[in-house]
PDB file of N, CA and C in Angstrom:
ATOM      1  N   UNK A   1     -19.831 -37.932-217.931  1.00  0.00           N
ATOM      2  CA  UNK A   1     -18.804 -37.321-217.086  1.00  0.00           C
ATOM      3  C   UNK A   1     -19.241 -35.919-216.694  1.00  0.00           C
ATOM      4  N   UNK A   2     -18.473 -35.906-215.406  1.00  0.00           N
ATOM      5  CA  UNK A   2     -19.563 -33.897-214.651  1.00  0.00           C
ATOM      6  C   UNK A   2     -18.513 -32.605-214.958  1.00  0.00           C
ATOM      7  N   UNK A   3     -17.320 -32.858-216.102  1.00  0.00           N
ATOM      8  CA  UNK A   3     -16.546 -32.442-215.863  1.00  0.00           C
ATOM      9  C   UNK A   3     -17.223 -30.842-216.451  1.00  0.00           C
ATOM     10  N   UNK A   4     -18.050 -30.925-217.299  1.00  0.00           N
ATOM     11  CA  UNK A   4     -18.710 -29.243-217.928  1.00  0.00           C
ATOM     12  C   UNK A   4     -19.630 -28.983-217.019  1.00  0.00           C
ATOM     13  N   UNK A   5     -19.873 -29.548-215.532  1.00  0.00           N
ATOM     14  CA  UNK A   5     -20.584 -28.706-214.604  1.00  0.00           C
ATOM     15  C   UNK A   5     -19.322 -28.494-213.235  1.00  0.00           C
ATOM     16  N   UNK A   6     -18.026 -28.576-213.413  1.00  0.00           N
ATOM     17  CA  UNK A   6     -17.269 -27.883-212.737  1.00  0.00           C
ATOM     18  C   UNK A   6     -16.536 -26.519-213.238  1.00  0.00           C
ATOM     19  N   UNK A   7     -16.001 -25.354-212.453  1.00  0.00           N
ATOM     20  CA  UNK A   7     -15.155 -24.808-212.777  1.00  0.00           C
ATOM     21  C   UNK A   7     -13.917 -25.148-213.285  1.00  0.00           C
ATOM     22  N   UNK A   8     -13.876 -24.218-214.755  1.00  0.00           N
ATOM     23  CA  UNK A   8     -12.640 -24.434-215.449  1.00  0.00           C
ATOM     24  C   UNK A   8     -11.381 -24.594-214.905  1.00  0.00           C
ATOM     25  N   UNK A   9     -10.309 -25.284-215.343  1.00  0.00           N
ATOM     26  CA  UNK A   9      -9.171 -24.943-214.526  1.00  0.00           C
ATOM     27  C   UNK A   9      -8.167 -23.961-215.420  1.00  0.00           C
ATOM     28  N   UNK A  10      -7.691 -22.974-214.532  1.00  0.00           N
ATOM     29  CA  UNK A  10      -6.750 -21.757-215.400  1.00  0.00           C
ATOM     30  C   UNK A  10      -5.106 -22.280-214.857  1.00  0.00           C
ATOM     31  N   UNK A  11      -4.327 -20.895-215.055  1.00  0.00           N
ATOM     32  CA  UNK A  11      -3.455 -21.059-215.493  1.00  0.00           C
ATOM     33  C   UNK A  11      -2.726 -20.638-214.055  1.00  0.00           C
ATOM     34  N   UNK A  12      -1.544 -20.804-213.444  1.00  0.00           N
ATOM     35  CA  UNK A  12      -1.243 -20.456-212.292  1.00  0.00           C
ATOM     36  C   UNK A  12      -1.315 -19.223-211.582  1.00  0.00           C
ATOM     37  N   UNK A  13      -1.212 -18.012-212.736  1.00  0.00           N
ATOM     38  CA  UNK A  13      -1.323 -16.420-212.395  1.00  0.00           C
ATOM     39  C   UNK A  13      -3.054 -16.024-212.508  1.00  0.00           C
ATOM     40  N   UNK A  14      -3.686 -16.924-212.998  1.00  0.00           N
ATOM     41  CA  UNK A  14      -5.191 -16.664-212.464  1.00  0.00           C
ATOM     42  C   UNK A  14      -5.370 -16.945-211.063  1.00  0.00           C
ATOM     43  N   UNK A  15      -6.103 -15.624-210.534  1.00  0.00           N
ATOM     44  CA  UNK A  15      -6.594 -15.857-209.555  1.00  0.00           C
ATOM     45  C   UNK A  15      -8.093 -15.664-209.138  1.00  0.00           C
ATOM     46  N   UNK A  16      -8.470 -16.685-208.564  1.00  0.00           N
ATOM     47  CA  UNK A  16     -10.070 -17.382-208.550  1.00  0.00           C
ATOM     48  C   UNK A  16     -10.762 -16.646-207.447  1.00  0.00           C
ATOM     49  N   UNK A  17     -11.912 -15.808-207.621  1.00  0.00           N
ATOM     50  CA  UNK A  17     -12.760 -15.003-206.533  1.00  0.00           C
ATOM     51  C   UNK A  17     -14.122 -15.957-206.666  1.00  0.00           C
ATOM     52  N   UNK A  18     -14.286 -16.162-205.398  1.00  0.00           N
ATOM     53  CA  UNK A  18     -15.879 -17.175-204.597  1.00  0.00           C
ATOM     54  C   UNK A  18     -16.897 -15.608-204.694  1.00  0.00           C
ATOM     55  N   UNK A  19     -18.100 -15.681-205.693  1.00  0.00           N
ATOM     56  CA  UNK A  19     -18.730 -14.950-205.471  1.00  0.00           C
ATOM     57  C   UNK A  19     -20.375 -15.609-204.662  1.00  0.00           C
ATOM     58  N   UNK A  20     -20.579 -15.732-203.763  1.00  0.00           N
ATOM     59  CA  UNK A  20     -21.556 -16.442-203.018  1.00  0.00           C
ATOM     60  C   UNK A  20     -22.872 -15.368-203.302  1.00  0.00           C
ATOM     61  N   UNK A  21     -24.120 -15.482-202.621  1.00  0.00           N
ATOM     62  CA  UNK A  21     -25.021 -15.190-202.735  1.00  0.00           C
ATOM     63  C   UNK A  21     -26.295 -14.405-204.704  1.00  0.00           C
ATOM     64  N   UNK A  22     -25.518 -15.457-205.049  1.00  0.00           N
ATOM     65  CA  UNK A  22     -25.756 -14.619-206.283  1.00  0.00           C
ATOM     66  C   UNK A  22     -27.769 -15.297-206.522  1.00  0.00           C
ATOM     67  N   UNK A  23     -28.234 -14.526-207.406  1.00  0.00           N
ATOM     68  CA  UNK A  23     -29.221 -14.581-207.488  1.00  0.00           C
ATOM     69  C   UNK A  23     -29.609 -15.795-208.372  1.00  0.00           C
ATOM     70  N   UNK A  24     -30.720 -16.806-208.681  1.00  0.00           N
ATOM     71  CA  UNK A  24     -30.821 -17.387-209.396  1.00  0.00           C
ATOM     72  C   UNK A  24     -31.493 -16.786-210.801  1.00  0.00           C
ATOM     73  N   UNK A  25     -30.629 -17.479-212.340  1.00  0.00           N
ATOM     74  CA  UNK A  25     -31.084 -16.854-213.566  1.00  0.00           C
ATOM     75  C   UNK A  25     -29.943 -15.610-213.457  1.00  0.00           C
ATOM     76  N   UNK A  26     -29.344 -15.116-212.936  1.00  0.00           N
ATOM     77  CA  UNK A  26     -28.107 -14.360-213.115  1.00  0.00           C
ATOM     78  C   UNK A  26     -26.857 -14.671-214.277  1.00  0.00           C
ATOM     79  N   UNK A  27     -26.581 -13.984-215.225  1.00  0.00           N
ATOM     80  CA  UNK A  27     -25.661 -14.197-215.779  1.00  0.00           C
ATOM     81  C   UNK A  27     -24.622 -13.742-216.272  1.00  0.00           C
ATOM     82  N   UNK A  28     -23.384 -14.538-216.678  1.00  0.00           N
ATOM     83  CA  UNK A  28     -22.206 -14.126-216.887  1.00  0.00           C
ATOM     84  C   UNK A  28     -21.830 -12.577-216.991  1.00  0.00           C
ATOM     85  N   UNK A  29     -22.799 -11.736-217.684  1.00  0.00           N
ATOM     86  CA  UNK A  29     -22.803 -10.552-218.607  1.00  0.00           C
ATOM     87  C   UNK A  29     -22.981  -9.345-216.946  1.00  0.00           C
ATOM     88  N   UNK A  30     -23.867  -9.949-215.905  1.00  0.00           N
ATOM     89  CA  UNK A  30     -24.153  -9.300-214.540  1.00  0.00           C
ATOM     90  C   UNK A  30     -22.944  -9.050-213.357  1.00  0.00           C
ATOM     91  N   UNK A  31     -22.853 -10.491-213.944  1.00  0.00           N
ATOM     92  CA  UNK A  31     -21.409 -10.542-212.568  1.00  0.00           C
ATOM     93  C   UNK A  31     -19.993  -9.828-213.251  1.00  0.00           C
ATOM     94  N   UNK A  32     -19.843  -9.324-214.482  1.00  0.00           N
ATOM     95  CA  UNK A  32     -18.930  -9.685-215.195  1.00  0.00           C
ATOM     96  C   UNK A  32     -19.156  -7.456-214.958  1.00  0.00           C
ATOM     97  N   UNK A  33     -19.918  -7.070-214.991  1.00  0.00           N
ATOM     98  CA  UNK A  33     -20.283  -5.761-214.703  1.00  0.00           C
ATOM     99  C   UNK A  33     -20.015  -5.618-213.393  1.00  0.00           C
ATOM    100  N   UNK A  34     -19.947  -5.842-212.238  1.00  0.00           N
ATOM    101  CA  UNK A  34     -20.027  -5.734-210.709  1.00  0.00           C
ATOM    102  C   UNK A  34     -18.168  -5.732-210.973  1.00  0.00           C
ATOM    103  N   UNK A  35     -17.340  -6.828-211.844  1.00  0.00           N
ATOM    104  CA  UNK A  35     -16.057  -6.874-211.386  1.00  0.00           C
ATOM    105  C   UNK A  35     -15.555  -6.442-212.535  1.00  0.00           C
ATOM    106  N   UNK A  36     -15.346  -6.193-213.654  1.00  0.00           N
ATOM    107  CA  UNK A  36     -14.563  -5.270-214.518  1.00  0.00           C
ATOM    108  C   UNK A  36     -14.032  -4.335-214.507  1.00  0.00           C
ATOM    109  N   UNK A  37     -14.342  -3.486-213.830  1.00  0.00           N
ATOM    110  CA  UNK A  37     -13.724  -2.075-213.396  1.00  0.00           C
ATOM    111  C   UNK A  37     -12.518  -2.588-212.349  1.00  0.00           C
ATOM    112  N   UNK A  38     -12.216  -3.496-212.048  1.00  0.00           N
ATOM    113  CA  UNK A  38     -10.905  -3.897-211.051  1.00  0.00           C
ATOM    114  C   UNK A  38      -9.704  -4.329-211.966  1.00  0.00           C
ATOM    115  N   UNK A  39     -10.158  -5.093-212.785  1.00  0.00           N
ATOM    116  CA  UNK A  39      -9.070  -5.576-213.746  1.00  0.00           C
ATOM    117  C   UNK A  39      -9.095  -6.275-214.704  1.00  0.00           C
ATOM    118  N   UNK A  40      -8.721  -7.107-215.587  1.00  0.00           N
ATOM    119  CA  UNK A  40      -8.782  -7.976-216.933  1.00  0.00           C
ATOM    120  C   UNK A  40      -9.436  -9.474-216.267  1.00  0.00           C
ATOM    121  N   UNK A  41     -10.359  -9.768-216.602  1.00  0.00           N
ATOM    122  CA  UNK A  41     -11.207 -10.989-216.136  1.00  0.00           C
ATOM    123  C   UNK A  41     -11.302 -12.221-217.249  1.00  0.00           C
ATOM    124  N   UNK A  42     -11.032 -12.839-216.758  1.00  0.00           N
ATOM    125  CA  UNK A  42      -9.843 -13.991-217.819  1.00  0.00           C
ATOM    126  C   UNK A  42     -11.663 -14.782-218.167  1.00  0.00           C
ATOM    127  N   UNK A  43     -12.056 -15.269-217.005  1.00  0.00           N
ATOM    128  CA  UNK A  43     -14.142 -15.938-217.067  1.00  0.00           C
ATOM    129  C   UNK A  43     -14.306 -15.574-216.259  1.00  0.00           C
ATOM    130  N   UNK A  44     -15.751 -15.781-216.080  1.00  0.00           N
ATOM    131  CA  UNK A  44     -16.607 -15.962-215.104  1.00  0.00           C
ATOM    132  C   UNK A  44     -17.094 -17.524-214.904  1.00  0.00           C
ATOM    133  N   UNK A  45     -17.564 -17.807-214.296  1.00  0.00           N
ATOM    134  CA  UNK A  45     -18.095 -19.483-214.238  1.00  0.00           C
ATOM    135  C   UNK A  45     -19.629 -19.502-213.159  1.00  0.00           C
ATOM    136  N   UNK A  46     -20.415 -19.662-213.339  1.00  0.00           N
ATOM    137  CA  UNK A  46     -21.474 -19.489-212.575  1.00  0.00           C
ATOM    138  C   UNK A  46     -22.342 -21.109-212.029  1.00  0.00           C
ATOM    139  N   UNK A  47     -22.710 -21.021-211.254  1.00  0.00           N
ATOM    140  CA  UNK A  47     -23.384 -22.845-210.704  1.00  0.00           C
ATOM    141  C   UNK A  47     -24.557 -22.822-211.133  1.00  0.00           C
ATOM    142  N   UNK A  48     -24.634 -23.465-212.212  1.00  0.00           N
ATOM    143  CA  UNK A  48     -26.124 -24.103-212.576  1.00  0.00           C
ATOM    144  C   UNK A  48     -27.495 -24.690-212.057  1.00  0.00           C
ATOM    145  N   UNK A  49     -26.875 -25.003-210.806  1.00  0.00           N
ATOM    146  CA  UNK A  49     -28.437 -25.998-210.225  1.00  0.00           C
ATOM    147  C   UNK A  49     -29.211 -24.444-209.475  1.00  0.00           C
ATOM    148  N   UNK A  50     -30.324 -24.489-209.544  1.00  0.00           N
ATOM    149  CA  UNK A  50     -31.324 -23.270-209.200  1.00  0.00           C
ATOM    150  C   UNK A  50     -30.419 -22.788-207.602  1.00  0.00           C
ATOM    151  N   UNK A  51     -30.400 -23.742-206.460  1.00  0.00           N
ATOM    152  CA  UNK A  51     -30.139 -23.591-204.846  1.00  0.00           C
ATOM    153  C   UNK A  51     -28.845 -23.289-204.841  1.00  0.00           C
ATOM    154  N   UNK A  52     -27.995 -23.547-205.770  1.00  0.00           N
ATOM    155  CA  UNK A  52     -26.563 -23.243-205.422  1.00  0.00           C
ATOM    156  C   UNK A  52     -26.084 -21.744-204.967  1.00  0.00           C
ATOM    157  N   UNK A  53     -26.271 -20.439-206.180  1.00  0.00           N
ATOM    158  CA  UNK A  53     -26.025 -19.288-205.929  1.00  0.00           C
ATOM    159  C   UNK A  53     -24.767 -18.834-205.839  1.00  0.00           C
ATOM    160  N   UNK A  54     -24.078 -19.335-206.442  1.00  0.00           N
ATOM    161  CA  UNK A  54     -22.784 -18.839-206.339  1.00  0.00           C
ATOM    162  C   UNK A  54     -21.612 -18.756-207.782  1.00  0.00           C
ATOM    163  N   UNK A  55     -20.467 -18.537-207.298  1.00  0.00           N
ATOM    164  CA  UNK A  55     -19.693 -18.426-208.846  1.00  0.00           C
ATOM    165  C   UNK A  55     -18.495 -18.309-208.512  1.00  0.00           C
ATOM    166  N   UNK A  56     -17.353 -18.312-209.585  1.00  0.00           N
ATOM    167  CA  UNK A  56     -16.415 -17.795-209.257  1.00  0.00           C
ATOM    168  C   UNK A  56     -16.133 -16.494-210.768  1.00  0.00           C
ATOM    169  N   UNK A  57     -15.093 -15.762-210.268  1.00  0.00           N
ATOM    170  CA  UNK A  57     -14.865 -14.512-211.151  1.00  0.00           C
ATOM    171  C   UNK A  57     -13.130 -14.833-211.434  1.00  0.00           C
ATOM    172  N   UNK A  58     -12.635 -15.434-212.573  1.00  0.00           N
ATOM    173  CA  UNK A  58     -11.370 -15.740-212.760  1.00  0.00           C
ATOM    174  C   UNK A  58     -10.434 -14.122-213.595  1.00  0.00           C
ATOM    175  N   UNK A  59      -9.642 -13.302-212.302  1.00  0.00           N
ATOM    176  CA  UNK A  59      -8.643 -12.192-212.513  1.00  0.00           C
ATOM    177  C   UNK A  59      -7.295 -12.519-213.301  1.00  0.00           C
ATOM    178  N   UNK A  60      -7.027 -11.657-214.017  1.00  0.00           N
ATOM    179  CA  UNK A  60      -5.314 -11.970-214.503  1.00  0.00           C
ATOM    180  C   UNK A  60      -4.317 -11.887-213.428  1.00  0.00           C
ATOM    181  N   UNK A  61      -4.863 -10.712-212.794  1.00  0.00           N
ATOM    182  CA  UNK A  61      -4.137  -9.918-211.565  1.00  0.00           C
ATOM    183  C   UNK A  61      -4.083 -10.250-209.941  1.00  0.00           C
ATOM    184  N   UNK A  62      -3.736 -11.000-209.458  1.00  0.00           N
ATOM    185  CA  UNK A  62      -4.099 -11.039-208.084  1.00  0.00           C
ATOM    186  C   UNK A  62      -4.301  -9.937-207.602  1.00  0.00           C
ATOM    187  N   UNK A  63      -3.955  -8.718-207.496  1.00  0.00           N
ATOM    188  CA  UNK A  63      -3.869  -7.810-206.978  1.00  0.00           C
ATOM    189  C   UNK A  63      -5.147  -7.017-207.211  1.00  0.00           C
ATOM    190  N   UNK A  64      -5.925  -7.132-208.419  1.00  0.00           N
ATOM    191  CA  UNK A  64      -7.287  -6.649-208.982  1.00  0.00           C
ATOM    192  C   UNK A  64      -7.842  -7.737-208.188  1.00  0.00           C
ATOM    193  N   UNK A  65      -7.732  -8.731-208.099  1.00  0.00           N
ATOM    194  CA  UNK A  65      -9.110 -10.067-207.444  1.00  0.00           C
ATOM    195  C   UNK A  65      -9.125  -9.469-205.798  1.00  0.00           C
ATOM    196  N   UNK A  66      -7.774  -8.829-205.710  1.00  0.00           N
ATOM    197  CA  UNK A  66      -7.941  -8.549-203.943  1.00  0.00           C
ATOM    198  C   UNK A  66      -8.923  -7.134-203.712  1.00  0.00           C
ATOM    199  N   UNK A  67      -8.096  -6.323-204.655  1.00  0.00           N
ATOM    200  CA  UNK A  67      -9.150  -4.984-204.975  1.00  0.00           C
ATOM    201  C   UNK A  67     -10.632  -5.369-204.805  1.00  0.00           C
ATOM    202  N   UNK A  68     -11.042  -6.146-205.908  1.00  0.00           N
ATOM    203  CA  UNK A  68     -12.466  -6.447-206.228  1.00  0.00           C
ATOM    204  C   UNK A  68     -13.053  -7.034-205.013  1.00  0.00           C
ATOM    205  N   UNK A  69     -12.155  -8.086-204.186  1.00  0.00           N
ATOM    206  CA  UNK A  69     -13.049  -8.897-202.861  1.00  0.00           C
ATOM    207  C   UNK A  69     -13.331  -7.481-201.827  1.00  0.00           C
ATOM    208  N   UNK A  70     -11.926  -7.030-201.778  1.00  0.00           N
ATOM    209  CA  UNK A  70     -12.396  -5.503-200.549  1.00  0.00           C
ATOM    210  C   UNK A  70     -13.117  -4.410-201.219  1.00  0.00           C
ATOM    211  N   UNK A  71     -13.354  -3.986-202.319  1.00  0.00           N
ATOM    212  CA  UNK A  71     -14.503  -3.383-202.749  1.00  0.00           C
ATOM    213  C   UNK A  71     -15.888  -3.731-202.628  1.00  0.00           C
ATOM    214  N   UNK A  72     -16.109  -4.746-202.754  1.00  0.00           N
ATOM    215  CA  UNK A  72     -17.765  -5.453-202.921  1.00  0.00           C
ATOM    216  C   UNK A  72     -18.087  -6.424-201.994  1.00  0.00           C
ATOM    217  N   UNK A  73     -16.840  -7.222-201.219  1.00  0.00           N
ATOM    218  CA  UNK A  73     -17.851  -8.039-200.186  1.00  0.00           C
ATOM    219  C   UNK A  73     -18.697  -7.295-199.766  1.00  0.00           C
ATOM    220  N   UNK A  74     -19.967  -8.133-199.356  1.00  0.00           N
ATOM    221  CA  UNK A  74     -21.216  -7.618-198.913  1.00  0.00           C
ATOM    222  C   UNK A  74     -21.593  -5.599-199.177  1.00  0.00           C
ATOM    223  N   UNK A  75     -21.030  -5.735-200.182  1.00  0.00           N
ATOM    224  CA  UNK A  75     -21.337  -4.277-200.334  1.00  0.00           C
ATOM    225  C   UNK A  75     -22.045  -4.074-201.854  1.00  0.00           C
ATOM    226  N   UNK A  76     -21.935  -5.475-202.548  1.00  0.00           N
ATOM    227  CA  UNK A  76     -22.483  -4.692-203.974  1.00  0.00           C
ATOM    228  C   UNK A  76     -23.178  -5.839-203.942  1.00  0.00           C
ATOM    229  N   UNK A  77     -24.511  -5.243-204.870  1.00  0.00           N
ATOM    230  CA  UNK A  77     -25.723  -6.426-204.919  1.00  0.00           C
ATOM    231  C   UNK A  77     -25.526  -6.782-206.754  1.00  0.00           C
ATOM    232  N   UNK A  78     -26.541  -7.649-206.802  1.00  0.00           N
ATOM    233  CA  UNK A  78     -26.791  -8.045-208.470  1.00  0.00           C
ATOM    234  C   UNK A  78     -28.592  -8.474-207.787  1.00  0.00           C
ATOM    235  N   UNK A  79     -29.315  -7.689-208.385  1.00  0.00           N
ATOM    236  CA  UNK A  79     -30.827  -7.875-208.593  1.00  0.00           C
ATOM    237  C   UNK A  79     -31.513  -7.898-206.932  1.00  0.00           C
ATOM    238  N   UNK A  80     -30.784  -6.986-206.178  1.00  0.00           N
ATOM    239  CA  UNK A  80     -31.049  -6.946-204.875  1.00  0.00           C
ATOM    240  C   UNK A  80     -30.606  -7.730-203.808  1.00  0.00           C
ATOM    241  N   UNK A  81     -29.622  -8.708-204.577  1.00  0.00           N
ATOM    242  CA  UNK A  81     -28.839  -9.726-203.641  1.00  0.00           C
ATOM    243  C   UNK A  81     -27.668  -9.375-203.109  1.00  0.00           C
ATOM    244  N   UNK A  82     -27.090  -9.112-201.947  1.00  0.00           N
ATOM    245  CA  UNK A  82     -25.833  -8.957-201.359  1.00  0.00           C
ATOM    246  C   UNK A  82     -24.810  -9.567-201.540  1.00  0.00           C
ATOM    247  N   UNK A  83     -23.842  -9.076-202.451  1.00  0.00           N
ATOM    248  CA  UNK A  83     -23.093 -10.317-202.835  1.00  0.00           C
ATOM    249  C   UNK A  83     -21.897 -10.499-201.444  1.00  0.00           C
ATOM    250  N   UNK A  84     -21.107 -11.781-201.379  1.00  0.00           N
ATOM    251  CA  UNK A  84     -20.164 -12.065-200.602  1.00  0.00           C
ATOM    252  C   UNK A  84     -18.905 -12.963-201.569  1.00  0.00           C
ATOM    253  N   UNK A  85     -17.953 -11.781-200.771  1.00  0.00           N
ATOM    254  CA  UNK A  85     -17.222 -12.077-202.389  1.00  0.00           C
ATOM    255  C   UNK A  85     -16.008 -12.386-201.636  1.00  0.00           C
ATOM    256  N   UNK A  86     -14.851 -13.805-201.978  1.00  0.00           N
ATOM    257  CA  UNK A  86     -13.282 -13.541-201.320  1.00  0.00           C
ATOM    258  C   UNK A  86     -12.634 -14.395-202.270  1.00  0.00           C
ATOM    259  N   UNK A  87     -11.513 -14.379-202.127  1.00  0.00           N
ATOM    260  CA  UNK A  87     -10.638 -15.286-202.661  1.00  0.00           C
ATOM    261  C   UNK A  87     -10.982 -16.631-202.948  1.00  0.00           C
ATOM    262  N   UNK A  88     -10.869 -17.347-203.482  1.00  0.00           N
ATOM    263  CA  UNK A  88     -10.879 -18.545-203.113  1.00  0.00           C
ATOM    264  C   UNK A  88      -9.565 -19.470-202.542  1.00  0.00           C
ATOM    265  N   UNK A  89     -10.080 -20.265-201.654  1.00  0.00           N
ATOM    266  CA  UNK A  89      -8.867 -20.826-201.243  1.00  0.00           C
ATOM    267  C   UNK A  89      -7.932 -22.277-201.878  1.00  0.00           C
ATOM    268  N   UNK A  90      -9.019 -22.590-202.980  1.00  0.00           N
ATOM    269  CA  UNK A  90      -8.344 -23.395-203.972  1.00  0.00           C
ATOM    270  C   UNK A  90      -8.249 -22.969-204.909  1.00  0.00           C
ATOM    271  N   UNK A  91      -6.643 -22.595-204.749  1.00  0.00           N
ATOM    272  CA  UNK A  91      -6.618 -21.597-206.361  1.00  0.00           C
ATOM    273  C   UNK A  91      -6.143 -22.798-207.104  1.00  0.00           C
ATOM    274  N   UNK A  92      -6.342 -22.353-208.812  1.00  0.00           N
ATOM    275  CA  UNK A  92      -5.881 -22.832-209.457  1.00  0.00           C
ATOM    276  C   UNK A  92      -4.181 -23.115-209.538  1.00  0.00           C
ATOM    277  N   UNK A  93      -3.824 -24.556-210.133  1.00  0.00           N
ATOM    278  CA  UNK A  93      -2.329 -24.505-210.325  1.00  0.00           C
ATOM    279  C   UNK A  93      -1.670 -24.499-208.950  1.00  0.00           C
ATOM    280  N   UNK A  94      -2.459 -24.193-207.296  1.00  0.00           N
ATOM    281  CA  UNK A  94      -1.603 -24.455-206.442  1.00  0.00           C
ATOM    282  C   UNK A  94      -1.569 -25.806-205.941  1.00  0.00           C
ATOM    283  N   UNK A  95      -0.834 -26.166-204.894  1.00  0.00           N
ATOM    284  CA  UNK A  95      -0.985 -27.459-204.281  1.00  0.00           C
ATOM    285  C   UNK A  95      -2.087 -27.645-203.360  1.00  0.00           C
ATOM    286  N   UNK A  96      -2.954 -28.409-203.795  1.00  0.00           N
ATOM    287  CA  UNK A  96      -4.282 -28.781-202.789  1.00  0.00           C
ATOM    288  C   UNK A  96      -3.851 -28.792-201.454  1.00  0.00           C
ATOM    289  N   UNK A  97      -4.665 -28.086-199.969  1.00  0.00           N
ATOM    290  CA  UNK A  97      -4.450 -28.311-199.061  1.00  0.00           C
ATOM    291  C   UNK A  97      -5.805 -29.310-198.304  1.00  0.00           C
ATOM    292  N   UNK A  98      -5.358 -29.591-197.723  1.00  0.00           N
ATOM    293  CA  UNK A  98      -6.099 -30.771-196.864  1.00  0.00           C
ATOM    294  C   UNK A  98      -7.458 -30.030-196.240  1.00  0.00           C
ATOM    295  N   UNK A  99      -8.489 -30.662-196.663  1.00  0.00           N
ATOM    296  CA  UNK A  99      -9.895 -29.960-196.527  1.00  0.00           C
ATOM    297  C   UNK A  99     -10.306 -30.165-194.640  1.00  0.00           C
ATOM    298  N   UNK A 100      -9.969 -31.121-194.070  1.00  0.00           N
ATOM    299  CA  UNK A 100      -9.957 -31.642-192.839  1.00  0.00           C
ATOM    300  C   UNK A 100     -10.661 -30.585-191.520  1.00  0.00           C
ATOM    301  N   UNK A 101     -11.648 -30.881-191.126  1.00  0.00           N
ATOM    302  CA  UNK A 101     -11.915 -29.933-189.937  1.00  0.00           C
ATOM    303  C   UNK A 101     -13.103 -28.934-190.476  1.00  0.00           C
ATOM    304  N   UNK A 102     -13.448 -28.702-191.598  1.00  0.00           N
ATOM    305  CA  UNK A 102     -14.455 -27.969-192.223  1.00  0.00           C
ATOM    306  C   UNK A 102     -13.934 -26.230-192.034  1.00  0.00           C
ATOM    307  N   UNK A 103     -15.182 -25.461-192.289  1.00  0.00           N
ATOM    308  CA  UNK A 103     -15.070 -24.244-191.437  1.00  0.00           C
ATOM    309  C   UNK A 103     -15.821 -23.361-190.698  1.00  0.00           C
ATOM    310  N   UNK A 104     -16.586 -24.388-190.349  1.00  0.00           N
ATOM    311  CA  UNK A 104     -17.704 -23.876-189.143  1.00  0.00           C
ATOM    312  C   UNK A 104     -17.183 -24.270-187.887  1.00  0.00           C
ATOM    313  N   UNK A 105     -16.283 -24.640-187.413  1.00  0.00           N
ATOM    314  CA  UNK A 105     -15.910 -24.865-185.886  1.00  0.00           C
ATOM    315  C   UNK A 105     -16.579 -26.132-186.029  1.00  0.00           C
ATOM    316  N   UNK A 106     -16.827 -27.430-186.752  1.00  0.00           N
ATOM    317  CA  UNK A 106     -17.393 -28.605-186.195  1.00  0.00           C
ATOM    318  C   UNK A 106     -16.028 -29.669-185.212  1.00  0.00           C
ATOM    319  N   UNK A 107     -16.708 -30.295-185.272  1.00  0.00           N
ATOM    320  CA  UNK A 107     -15.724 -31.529-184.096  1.00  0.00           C
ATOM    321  C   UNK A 107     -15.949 -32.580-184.220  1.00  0.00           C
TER     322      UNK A 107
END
């Protein structure tokens, strides 16, 4: 079962930040330095396969996860990488919305 290579699921007042461009061999202890200074960071969760590059950063605070996305999108690196950092739009505990239409403008 793939369920220990997905992100954990939290609790409804966690709120889940998409940290994209992360470096490969990066870990918990890196990303976990870039967002601490915003607020109480419940995990981190990072993607295992080498090409992926990405993560999420799980906040107590919504209000710190919003801090942290407008502080550091594309503004703070980890090992020379630009990170791109937002919300995520499947938060935990909410009601799934319909993935339909992508988000590149396809047709």
């Amino acid at each position: 079962f793939f369920s220990s290579k997905m992100p954990p699921a939290y609790s409804a007042s966690d709120t889940r930040v998409f940290v994209g461009n992360l470096p490969q061999g990066v870990d918990k202890r890196e990303v976990e330095d870039v967002f601490r200074r915003f607020g109480c960071i419940t995990d981190v969760w990072i993607a295992r396969k080498p090409e992926s590059g990405f993560g999420f950063v799980y906040f107590n605070d919504r209000r710190d996860a919003e801090d942290a996305c407008e502080d550091t999108n594309r503004r703070a690196k980890i090992q020379g990488n630009m990170l791109r950092v937002e919300i995520s739009h499947d938060q935990p505990g909410k009601e799934k919305r319909s993935r339909g239409g992508g988000g590149y403008g396809g047709g």
